PDB file of C-alpha atoms in Angstrom:
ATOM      1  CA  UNK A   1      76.226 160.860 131.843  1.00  0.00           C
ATOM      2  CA  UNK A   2      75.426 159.744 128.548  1.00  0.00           C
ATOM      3  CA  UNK A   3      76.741 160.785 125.314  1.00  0.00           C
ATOM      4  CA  UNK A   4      74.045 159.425 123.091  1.00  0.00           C
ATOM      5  CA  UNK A   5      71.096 161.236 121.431  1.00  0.00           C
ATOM      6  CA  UNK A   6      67.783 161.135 122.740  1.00  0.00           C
ATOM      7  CA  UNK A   7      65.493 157.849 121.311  1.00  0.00           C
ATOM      8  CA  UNK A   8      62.844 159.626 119.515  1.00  0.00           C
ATOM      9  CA  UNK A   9      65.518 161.524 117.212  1.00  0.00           C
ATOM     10  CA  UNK A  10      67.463 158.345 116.833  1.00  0.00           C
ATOM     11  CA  UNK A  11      64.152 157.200 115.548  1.00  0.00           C
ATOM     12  CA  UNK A  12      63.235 159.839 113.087  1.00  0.00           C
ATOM     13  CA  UNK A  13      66.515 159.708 111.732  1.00  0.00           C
ATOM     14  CA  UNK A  14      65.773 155.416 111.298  1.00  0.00           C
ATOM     15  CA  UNK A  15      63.779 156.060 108.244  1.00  0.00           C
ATOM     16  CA  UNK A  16      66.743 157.701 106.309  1.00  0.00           C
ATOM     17  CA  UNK A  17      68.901 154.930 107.297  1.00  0.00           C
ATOM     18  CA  UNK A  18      66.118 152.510 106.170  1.00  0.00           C
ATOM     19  CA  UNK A  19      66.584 154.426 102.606  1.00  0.00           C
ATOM     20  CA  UNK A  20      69.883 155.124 102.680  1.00  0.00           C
ATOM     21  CA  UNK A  21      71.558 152.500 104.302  1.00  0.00           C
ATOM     22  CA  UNK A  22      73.577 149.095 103.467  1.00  0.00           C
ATOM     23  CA  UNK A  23      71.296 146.257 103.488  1.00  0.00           C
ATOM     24  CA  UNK A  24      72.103 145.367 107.339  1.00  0.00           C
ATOM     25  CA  UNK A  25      72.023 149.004 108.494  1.00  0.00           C
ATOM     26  CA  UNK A  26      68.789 149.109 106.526  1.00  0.00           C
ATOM     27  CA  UNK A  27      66.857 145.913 108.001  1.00  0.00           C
ATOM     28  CA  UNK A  28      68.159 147.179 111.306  1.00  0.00           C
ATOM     29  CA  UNK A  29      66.383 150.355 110.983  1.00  0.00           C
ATOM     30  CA  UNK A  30      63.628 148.841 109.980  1.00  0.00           C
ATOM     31  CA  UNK A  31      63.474 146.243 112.716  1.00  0.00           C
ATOM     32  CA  UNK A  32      63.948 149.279 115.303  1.00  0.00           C
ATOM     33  CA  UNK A  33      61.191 151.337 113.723  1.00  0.00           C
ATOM     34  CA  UNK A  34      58.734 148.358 113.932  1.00  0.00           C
ATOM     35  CA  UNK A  35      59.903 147.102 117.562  1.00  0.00           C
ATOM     36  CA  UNK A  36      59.597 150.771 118.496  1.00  0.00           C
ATOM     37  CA  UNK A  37      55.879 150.717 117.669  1.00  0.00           C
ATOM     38  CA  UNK A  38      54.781 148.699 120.903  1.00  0.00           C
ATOM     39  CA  UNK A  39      53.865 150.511 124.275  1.00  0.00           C
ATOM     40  CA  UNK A  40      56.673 150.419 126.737  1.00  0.00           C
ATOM     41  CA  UNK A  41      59.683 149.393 124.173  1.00  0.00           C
ATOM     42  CA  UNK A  42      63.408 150.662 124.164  1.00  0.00           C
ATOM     43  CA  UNK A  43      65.809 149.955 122.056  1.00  0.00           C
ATOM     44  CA  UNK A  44      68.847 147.771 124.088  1.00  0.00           C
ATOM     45  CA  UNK A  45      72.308 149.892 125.352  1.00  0.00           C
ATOM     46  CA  UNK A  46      73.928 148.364 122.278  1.00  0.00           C
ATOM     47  CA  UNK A  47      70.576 148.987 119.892  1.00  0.00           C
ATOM     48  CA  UNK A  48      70.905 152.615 121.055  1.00  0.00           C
ATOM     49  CA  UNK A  49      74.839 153.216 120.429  1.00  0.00           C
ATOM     50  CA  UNK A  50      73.976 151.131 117.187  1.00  0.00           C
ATOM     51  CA  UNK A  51      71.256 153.756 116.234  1.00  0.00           C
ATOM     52  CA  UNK A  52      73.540 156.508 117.469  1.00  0.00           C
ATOM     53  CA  UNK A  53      76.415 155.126 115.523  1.00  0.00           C
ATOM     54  CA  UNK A  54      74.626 155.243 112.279  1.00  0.00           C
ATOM     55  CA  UNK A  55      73.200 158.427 112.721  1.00  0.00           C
ATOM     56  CA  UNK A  56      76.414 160.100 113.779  1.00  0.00           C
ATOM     57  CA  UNK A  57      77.987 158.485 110.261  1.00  0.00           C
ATOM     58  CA  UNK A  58      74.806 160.013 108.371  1.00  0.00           C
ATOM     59  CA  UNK A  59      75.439 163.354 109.358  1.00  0.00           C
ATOM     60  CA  UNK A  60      79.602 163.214 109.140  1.00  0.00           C
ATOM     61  CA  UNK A  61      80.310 161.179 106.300  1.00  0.00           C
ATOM     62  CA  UNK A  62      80.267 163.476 103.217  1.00  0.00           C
ATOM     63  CA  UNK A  63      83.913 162.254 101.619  1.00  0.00           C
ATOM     64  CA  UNK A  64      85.595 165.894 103.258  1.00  0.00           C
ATOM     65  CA  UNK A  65      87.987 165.199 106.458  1.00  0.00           C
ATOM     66  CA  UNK A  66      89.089 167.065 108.886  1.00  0.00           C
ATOM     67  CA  UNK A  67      92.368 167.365 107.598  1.00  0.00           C
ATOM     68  CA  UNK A  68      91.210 168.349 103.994  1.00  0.00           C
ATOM     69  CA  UNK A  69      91.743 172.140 103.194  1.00  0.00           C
ATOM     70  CA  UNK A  70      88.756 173.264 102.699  1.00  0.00           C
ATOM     71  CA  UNK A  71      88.072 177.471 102.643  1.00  0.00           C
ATOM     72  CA  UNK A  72      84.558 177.989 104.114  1.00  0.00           C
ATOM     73  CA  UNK A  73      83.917 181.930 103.330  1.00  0.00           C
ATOM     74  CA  UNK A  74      84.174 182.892  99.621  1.00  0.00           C
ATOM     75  CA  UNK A  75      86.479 185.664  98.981  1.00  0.00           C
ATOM     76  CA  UNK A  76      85.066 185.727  95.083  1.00  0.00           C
ATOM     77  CA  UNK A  77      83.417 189.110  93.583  1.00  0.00           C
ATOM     78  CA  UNK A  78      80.471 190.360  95.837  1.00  0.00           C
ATOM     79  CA  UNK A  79      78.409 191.529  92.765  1.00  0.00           C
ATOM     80  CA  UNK A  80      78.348 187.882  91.604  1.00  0.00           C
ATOM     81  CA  UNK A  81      75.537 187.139  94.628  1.00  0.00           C
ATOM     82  CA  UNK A  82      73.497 190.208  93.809  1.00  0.00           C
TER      83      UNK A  82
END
């Protein structure tokens, strides 16, 4: 069984990389979004681990790692948030 995400949200996700991207992730995006306008087309196994790749790195990479310290509940004053 496959660990990659389905096509059509690969694709959505395309047009951020198109604007977002380096130049070759960018014209890569773009040349999946225009392929994927004809009847019938999918993207190759490696096009679609490509696509998943980039995606993946969209959503994860935000400069924090795993290994930073980061506290995730504030402990501050409660009255601030009021």
């Amino acid at each position: 069984m496959s660990n990659l995400r389905p096509v059509e949200e690969l694709l959505y996700h395309m047009r951020t990389v198109v604007r977002r991207g380096s130049d070759w992730e960018a014209n890569f995006a773009r040349s999946i979004l225009k392929n994927a306008g004809r009847p019938a087309w999918n993207p190759s196994e490696k096009q679609h681990q490509m696509m998943q790749r980039m995606v993946s790195e969209m959503f994860t990479h935000n400069g924090a790692s795993a290994s930073d310290n980061i506290d995730l509940i504030d402990i501050g004053d409660r009255h601030d948030a009021a």
